[in-house]
Structures are given as C-alpha cells and as structure tokens.
C-alpha cells in the first residue's frame, strides 16, 4: 500500500513540471476510497524529494525516466535493500 507520493521533476527541459504532476496525481488519488488514499506533496528538486521520502519511510520507490532515476541513484544507494 502506498502511503505518500512526492511529485518531482527530472532535470531536463522536456520534463513535466512537478506542480503539474502533483495536480494529476492528486486528482487520481482523490478518486480512491478514503482509507486507501495516499497523501500527495511536491518537491521541485529530485534530491529533495528523495530526502523527504527517506525521512518518512525506509522503503522508497522512484518511478520515472532514466533522467530522473540517474540523479537520485547515488542518494539511494546507501539505503539499498538489494546490492
């Protein structure tokens, strides 16, 4: 079960702005039953998003393109469950 979603944007000019992604995710989350609805927030910088996520939970999932995952990989490696 997902408890929180942090919308962010990849450091590339073609990326969807974090504010727009947040709005889309929030609209989808609002359609879920109250007990299953994750909270939604935004961090414009992907590294800030990872830091916030790690403060909330030990298990963090990053979904997006390689342009997003690449910059945050180094931040996540010390917390990796699998080598």
N, CA, C and O atoms as CSV, one atom per row, in Angstrom:
chain,resi,resn,atom,element,x,y,z
A,1,UNK,N,N,0.843,-1.184,0.000
A,1,UNK,CA,C,0.000,0.000,0.000
A,1,UNK,C,C,0.890,1.250,0.000
A,1,UNK,O,O,1.848,1.330,0.768
A,2,UNK,N,N,0.587,2.174,-0.818
A,2,UNK,CA,C,1.338,3.436,-0.906
A,2,UNK,C,C,0.742,4.423,0.086
A,2,UNK,O,O,-0.465,4.665,0.077
A,3,UNK,N,N,1.579,4.990,0.936
A,3,UNK,CA,C,1.076,5.940,1.925
A,3,UNK,C,C,1.301,7.392,1.522
A,3,UNK,O,O,0.555,8.278,1.938
A,4,UNK,N,N,2.323,7.635,0.715
A,4,UNK,CA,C,2.633,9.018,0.336
A,4,UNK,C,C,3.286,9.024,-1.039
A,4,UNK,O,O,4.075,8.138,-1.367
A,5,UNK,N,N,2.950,10.033,-1.840
A,5,UNK,CA,C,3.560,10.237,-3.154
A,5,UNK,C,C,4.139,11.639,-3.198
A,5,UNK,O,O,3.461,12.616,-2.880
A,6,UNK,N,N,5.405,11.726,-3.599
A,6,UNK,CA,C,6.057,13.025,-3.749
A,6,UNK,C,C,6.301,13.241,-5.240
A,6,UNK,O,O,7.074,12.512,-5.861
A,7,UNK,N,N,5.651,14.228,-5.800
A,7,UNK,CA,C,5.839,14.564,-7.210
A,7,UNK,C,C,7.089,15.430,-7.346
A,7,UNK,O,O,7.296,16.366,-6.574
A,8,UNK,N,N,7.903,15.112,-8.320
A,8,UNK,CA,C,9.102,15.898,-8.595
A,8,UNK,C,C,9.305,15.927,-10.102
A,8,UNK,O,O,8.489,15.384,-10.847
A,9,UNK,N,N,10.368,16.547,-10.552
A,9,UNK,CA,C,10.625,16.585,-11.990
A,9,UNK,C,C,12.076,16.289,-12.281
A,9,UNK,O,O,12.972,16.637,-11.512
A,10,UNK,N,N,12.285,15.645,-13.398
A,10,UNK,CA,C,13.640,15.318,-13.834
A,10,UNK,C,C,14.350,16.591,-14.276
A,10,UNK,O,O,13.716,17.525,-14.767
A,11,UNK,N,N,15.659,16.623,-14.100
A,11,UNK,CA,C,16.423,17.802,-14.523
A,11,UNK,C,C,16.676,17.807,-16.027
A,11,UNK,O,O,17.811,17.674,-16.485
A,12,UNK,N,N,15.603,17.962,-16.772
A,12,UNK,CA,C,15.692,18.031,-18.234
A,12,UNK,C,C,14.592,18.964,-18.727
A,12,UNK,O,O,13.507,18.990,-18.146
A,13,UNK,N,N,14.847,19.723,-19.774
A,13,UNK,CA,C,13.843,20.689,-20.253
A,13,UNK,C,C,12.520,20.060,-20.688
A,13,UNK,O,O,11.490,20.733,-20.694
A,14,UNK,N,N,12.539,18.782,-21.050
A,14,UNK,CA,C,11.316,18.120,-21.520
A,14,UNK,C,C,10.474,17.554,-20.381
A,14,UNK,O,O,9.400,17.006,-20.631
A,15,UNK,N,N,10.928,17.670,-19.156
A,15,UNK,CA,C,10.223,17.083,-18.013
A,15,UNK,C,C,8.900,17.794,-17.745
A,15,UNK,O,O,8.774,19.004,-17.933
A,16,UNK,N,N,7.933,17.023,-17.307
A,16,UNK,CA,C,6.665,17.582,-16.843
A,16,UNK,C,C,6.948,18.348,-15.553
A,16,UNK,O,O,7.590,17.797,-14.659
A,17,UNK,N,N,6.500,19.582,-15.423
A,17,UNK,CA,C,6.750,20.330,-14.184
A,17,UNK,C,C,6.168,19.596,-12.965
A,17,UNK,O,O,5.089,19.007,-13.038
A,18,UNK,N,N,6.888,19.643,-11.867
A,18,UNK,CA,C,6.451,18.961,-10.642
A,18,UNK,C,C,5.062,19.417,-10.210
A,18,UNK,O,O,4.276,18.611,-9.714
A,19,UNK,N,N,4.755,20.683,-10.390
A,19,UNK,CA,C,3.437,21.188,-9.980
A,19,UNK,C,C,2.319,20.552,-10.799
A,19,UNK,O,O,1.249,20.255,-10.269
A,20,UNK,N,N,2.567,20.342,-12.098
A,20,UNK,CA,C,1.552,19.711,-12.942
A,20,UNK,C,C,1.396,18.229,-12.595
A,20,UNK,O,O,0.279,17.714,-12.541
A,21,UNK,N,N,2.508,17.553,-12.362
A,21,UNK,CA,C,2.460,16.149,-11.965
A,21,UNK,C,C,1.732,15.999,-10.633
A,21,UNK,O,O,0.921,15.088,-10.466
A,22,UNK,N,N,2.017,16.879,-9.698
A,22,UNK,CA,C,1.336,16.846,-8.401
A,22,UNK,C,C,-0.183,16.953,-8.589
A,22,UNK,O,O,-0.938,16.206,-7.967
A,23,UNK,N,N,-0.620,17.859,-9.425
A,23,UNK,CA,C,-2.047,18.030,-9.677
A,23,UNK,C,C,-2.676,16.781,-10.268
A,23,UNK,O,O,-3.772,16.386,-9.871
A,24,UNK,N,N,-1.995,16.164,-11.205
A,24,UNK,CA,C,-2.511,14.946,-11.835
A,24,UNK,C,C,-2.591,13.795,-10.834
A,24,UNK,O,O,-3.582,13.067,-10.782
A,25,UNK,N,N,-1.535,13.644,-10.045
A,25,UNK,CA,C,-1.512,12.567,-9.049
A,25,UNK,C,C,-2.589,12.799,-7.990
A,25,UNK,O,O,-3.284,11.865,-7.591
A,26,UNK,N,N,-2.721,14.027,-7.545
A,26,UNK,CA,C,-3.729,14.355,-6.532
A,26,UNK,C,C,-5.143,14.054,-7.057
A,26,UNK,O,O,-5.981,13.535,-6.320
A,27,UNK,N,N,-5.401,14.379,-8.317
A,27,UNK,CA,C,-6.716,14.110,-8.912
A,27,UNK,C,C,-7.005,12.607,-8.930
A,27,UNK,O,O,-8.126,12.182,-8.654
A,28,UNK,N,N,-5.997,11.818,-9.254
A,28,UNK,CA,C,-6.176,10.363,-9.246
A,28,UNK,C,C,-6.346,9.832,-7.824
A,28,UNK,O,O,-7.196,8.978,-7.573
A,29,UNK,N,N,-5.546,10.333,-6.910
A,29,UNK,CA,C,-5.629,9.878,-5.516
A,29,UNK,C,C,-6.989,10.201,-4.918
A,29,UNK,O,O,-7.520,9.420,-4.129
A,30,UNK,N,N,-7.552,11.335,-5.283
A,30,UNK,CA,C,-8.852,11.738,-4.751
A,30,UNK,C,C,-9.975,10.814,-5.189
A,30,UNK,O,O,-11.048,10.816,-4.586
A,31,UNK,N,N,-9.747,10.034,-6.216
A,31,UNK,CA,C,-10.767,9.104,-6.705
A,31,UNK,C,C,-10.763,7.787,-5.926
A,31,UNK,O,O,-11.681,6.979,-6.068
A,32,UNK,N,N,-9.738,7.571,-5.109
A,32,UNK,CA,C,-9.640,6.343,-4.319
A,32,UNK,C,C,-10.479,6.451,-3.051
A,32,UNK,O,O,-10.743,7.557,-2.579
A,33,UNK,N,N,-10.901,5.318,-2.493
A,33,UNK,CA,C,-11.616,5.353,-1.209
A,33,UNK,C,C,-10.726,5.981,-0.133
A,33,UNK,O,O,-9.505,5.829,-0.172
A,34,UNK,N,N,-11.321,6.668,0.803
A,34,UNK,CA,C,-10.576,7.423,1.819
A,34,UNK,C,C,-9.503,6.593,2.512
A,34,UNK,O,O,-8.404,7.098,2.743
A,35,UNK,N,N,-9.779,5.364,2.843
A,35,UNK,CA,C,-8.813,4.530,3.551
A,35,UNK,C,C,-7.631,4.086,2.709
A,35,UNK,O,O,-6.633,3.606,3.247
A,36,UNK,N,N,-7.727,4.235,1.414
A,36,UNK,CA,C,-6.659,3.815,0.510
A,36,UNK,C,C,-5.943,5.001,-0.139
A,36,UNK,O,O,-5.030,4.809,-0.943
A,37,UNK,N,N,-6.342,6.197,0.197
A,37,UNK,CA,C,-5.853,7.403,-0.467
A,37,UNK,C,C,-4.496,7.837,0.104
A,37,UNK,O,O,-4.402,8.151,1.290
A,38,UNK,N,N,-3.442,7.859,-0.729
A,38,UNK,CA,C,-2.151,8.354,-0.237
A,38,UNK,C,C,-2.154,9.874,-0.146
A,38,UNK,O,O,-2.900,10.550,-0.854
A,39,UNK,N,N,-1.322,10.392,0.722
A,39,UNK,CA,C,-1.131,11.836,0.736
A,39,UNK,C,C,-0.199,12.184,-0.432
A,39,UNK,O,O,0.593,11.351,-0.872
A,40,UNK,N,N,-0.302,13.406,-0.921
A,40,UNK,CA,C,0.467,13.834,-2.087
A,40,UNK,C,C,1.138,15.168,-1.772
A,40,UNK,O,O,0.508,16.086,-1.247
A,41,UNK,N,N,2.425,15.258,-2.101
A,41,UNK,CA,C,3.138,16.524,-1.933
A,41,UNK,C,C,4.067,16.713,-3.123
A,41,UNK,O,O,4.095,15.894,-4.041
A,42,UNK,N,N,4.818,17.794,-3.095
A,42,UNK,CA,C,5.703,18.121,-4.220
A,42,UNK,C,C,7.055,18.591,-3.696
A,42,UNK,O,O,7.137,19.313,-2.703
A,43,UNK,N,N,8.100,18.170,-4.378
A,43,UNK,CA,C,9.450,18.684,-4.154
A,43,UNK,C,C,10.012,18.936,-5.547
A,43,UNK,O,O,10.224,17.993,-6.309
A,44,UNK,N,N,10.250,20.174,-5.881
A,44,UNK,CA,C,10.708,20.500,-7.233
A,44,UNK,C,C,12.046,19.861,-7.572
A,44,UNK,O,O,12.292,19.507,-8.725
A,45,UNK,N,N,12.908,19.712,-6.580
A,45,UNK,CA,C,14.229,19.108,-6.796
A,45,UNK,C,C,14.171,17.617,-6.464
A,45,UNK,O,O,13.742,17.252,-5.370
A,46,UNK,N,N,14.595,16.748,-7.386
A,46,UNK,CA,C,14.526,15.305,-7.140
A,46,UNK,C,C,15.309,14.845,-5.910
A,46,UNK,O,O,14.868,13.933,-5.210
A,47,UNK,N,N,16.455,15.455,-5.636
A,47,UNK,CA,C,17.224,15.060,-4.457
A,47,UNK,C,C,16.483,15.435,-3.176
A,47,UNK,O,O,16.540,14.701,-2.190
A,48,UNK,N,N,15.794,16.564,-3.185
A,48,UNK,CA,C,14.964,16.930,-2.036
A,48,UNK,C,C,13.815,15.939,-1.874
A,48,UNK,O,O,13.444,15.597,-0.751
A,49,UNK,N,N,13.259,15.483,-2.976
A,49,UNK,CA,C,12.163,14.508,-2.927
A,49,UNK,C,C,12.634,13.214,-2.275
A,49,UNK,O,O,11.924,12.641,-1.449
A,50,UNK,N,N,13.816,12.756,-2.640
A,50,UNK,CA,C,14.362,11.533,-2.046
A,50,UNK,C,C,14.625,11.733,-0.561
A,50,UNK,O,O,14.300,10.863,0.248
A,51,UNK,N,N,15.201,12.855,-0.198
A,51,UNK,CA,C,15.465,13.139,1.212
A,51,UNK,C,C,14.168,13.130,2.019
A,51,UNK,O,O,14.105,12.534,3.094
A,52,UNK,N,N,13.142,13.789,1.501
A,52,UNK,CA,C,11.840,13.810,2.192
A,52,UNK,C,C,11.271,12.402,2.305
A,52,UNK,O,O,10.762,12.020,3.359
A,53,UNK,N,N,11.355,11.634,1.233
A,53,UNK,CA,C,10.814,10.268,1.240
A,53,UNK,C,C,11.528,9.399,2.266
A,53,UNK,O,O,10.885,8.636,2.987
A,54,UNK,N,N,12.848,9.509,2.338
A,54,UNK,CA,C,13.611,8.715,3.302
A,54,UNK,C,C,13.325,9.124,4.741
A,54,UNK,O,O,13.443,8.305,5.653
A,55,UNK,N,N,12.956,10.365,4.950
A,55,UNK,CA,C,12.572,10.808,6.297
A,55,UNK,C,C,11.229,10.212,6.714
A,55,UNK,O,O,10.958,10.056,7.904
A,56,UNK,N,N,10.387,9.877,5.727
A,56,UNK,CA,C,9.063,9.325,6.010
A,56,UNK,C,C,9.071,7.809,6.157
A,56,UNK,O,O,8.306,7.252,6.944
A,57,UNK,N,N,9.941,7.141,5.391
A,57,UNK,CA,C,9.886,5.692,5.345
A,57,UNK,C,C,11.226,5.144,4.883
A,57,UNK,O,O,11.956,5.807,4.147
A,58,UNK,N,N,11.545,3.943,5.314
A,58,UNK,CA,C,12.789,3.301,4.892
A,58,UNK,C,C,12.683,2.766,3.464
A,58,UNK,O,O,13.680,2.699,2.745
A,59,UNK,N,N,11.479,2.391,3.061
A,59,UNK,CA,C,11.267,1.855,1.723
A,59,UNK,C,C,10.784,2.973,0.802
A,59,UNK,O,O,9.727,3.565,1.021
A,60,UNK,N,N,11.579,3.250,-0.232
A,60,UNK,CA,C,11.278,4.332,-1.174
A,60,UNK,C,C,11.325,3.767,-2.583
A,60,UNK,O,O,12.240,3.019,-2.927
A,61,UNK,N,N,10.346,4.122,-3.391
A,61,UNK,CA,C,10.307,3.708,-4.793
A,61,UNK,C,C,10.391,4.969,-5.651
A,61,UNK,O,O,9.652,5.929,-5.434
A,62,UNK,N,N,11.291,4.955,-6.616
A,62,UNK,CA,C,11.416,6.063,-7.563
A,62,UNK,C,C,10.927,5.555,-8.914
A,62,UNK,O,O,11.420,4.549,-9.424
A,63,UNK,N,N,9.972,6.247,-9.478
A,63,UNK,CA,C,9.438,5.857,-10.779
A,63,UNK,C,C,9.579,7.027,-11.736
A,63,UNK,O,O,9.246,8.163,-11.399
A,64,UNK,N,N,10.066,6.745,-12.910
A,64,UNK,CA,C,10.228,7.796,-13.900
A,64,UNK,C,C,11.266,7.373,-14.922
A,64,UNK,O,O,11.624,6.199,-15.017
A,65,UNK,N,N,11.731,8.321,-15.664
A,65,UNK,CA,C,12.705,8.039,-16.721
A,65,UNK,C,C,14.109,7.944,-16.133
A,65,UNK,O,O,14.326,8.226,-14.955
A,66,UNK,N,N,15.056,7.542,-16.975
A,66,UNK,CA,C,16.447,7.496,-16.528
A,66,UNK,C,C,16.952,8.891,-16.178
A,66,UNK,O,O,17.903,9.031,-15.408
A,67,UNK,N,N,16.326,9.921,-16.734
A,67,UNK,CA,C,16.725,11.290,-16.428
A,67,UNK,C,C,16.375,11.657,-14.985
A,67,UNK,O,O,16.980,12.562,-14.410
A,68,UNK,N,N,15.419,10.972,-14.412
A,68,UNK,CA,C,15.061,11.181,-13.007
A,68,UNK,C,C,15.836,10.221,-12.119
A,68,UNK,O,O,16.432,10.632,-11.124
A,69,UNK,N,N,15.828,8.953,-12.474
A,69,UNK,CA,C,16.438,7.934,-11.631
A,69,UNK,C,C,17.955,8.114,-11.538
A,69,UNK,O,O,18.538,7.915,-10.473
A,70,UNK,N,N,18.585,8.484,-12.631
A,70,UNK,CA,C,20.034,8.677,-12.630
A,70,UNK,C,C,20.519,9.632,-11.548
A,70,UNK,O,O,21.397,9.260,-10.769
A,71,UNK,N,N,19.986,10.844,-11.467
A,71,UNK,CA,C,20.459,11.797,-10.460
A,71,UNK,C,C,20.195,11.372,-9.006
A,71,UNK,O,O,20.937,11.771,-8.109
A,72,UNK,N,N,19.164,10.581,-8.768
A,72,UNK,CA,C,18.855,10.220,-7.382
A,72,UNK,C,C,19.486,8.897,-6.962
A,72,UNK,O,O,19.471,8.551,-5.781
A,73,UNK,N,N,20.035,8.160,-7.912
A,73,UNK,CA,C,20.602,6.839,-7.619
A,73,UNK,C,C,21.666,6.898,-6.525
A,73,UNK,O,O,21.628,6.101,-5.587
A,74,UNK,N,N,22.595,7.811,-6.629
A,74,UNK,CA,C,23.669,7.914,-5.638
A,74,UNK,C,C,23.130,8.191,-4.238
A,74,UNK,O,O,23.677,7.698,-3.252
A,75,UNK,N,N,22.073,8.967,-4.151
A,75,UNK,CA,C,21.463,9.286,-2.858
A,75,UNK,C,C,20.808,8.048,-2.258
A,75,UNK,O,O,20.769,7.882,-1.039
A,76,UNK,N,N,20.290,7.173,-3.133
A,76,UNK,CA,C,19.565,5.980,-2.657
A,76,UNK,C,C,20.482,4.785,-2.367
A,76,UNK,O,O,20.133,3.946,-1.537
A,77,UNK,N,N,21.615,4.687,-3.012
A,77,UNK,CA,C,22.469,3.520,-2.860
A,77,UNK,C,C,22.805,3.182,-1.398
A,77,UNK,O,O,22.771,2.003,-1.045
A,78,UNK,N,N,23.122,4.142,-0.542
A,78,UNK,CA,C,23.429,3.784,0.854
A,78,UNK,C,C,22.231,3.165,1.590
A,78,UNK,O,O,22.409,2.541,2.636
A,79,UNK,N,N,21.040,3.329,1.066
A,79,UNK,CA,C,19.830,2.821,1.700
A,79,UNK,C,C,19.307,1.568,1.008
A,79,UNK,O,O,18.237,1.070,1.358
A,80,UNK,N,N,20.051,1.054,0.031
A,80,UNK,CA,C,19.577,-0.045,-0.803
A,80,UNK,C,C,19.318,-1.303,0.001
A,80,UNK,O,O,20.089,-1.666,0.889
A,81,UNK,N,N,18.217,-1.959,-0.328
A,81,UNK,CA,C,17.899,-3.242,0.278
A,81,UNK,C,C,18.673,-4.344,-0.448
A,81,UNK,O,O,19.199,-5.270,0.170
A,82,UNK,N,N,18.727,-4.219,-1.776
A,82,UNK,CA,C,19.465,-5.172,-2.591
A,82,UNK,C,C,20.734,-4.515,-3.102
A,82,UNK,O,O,20.742,-3.318,-3.388
A,83,UNK,N,N,21.825,-5.302,-3.223
A,83,UNK,CA,C,23.083,-4.709,-3.730
A,83,UNK,C,C,23.006,-4.328,-5.189
A,83,UNK,O,O,23.979,-3.822,-5.747
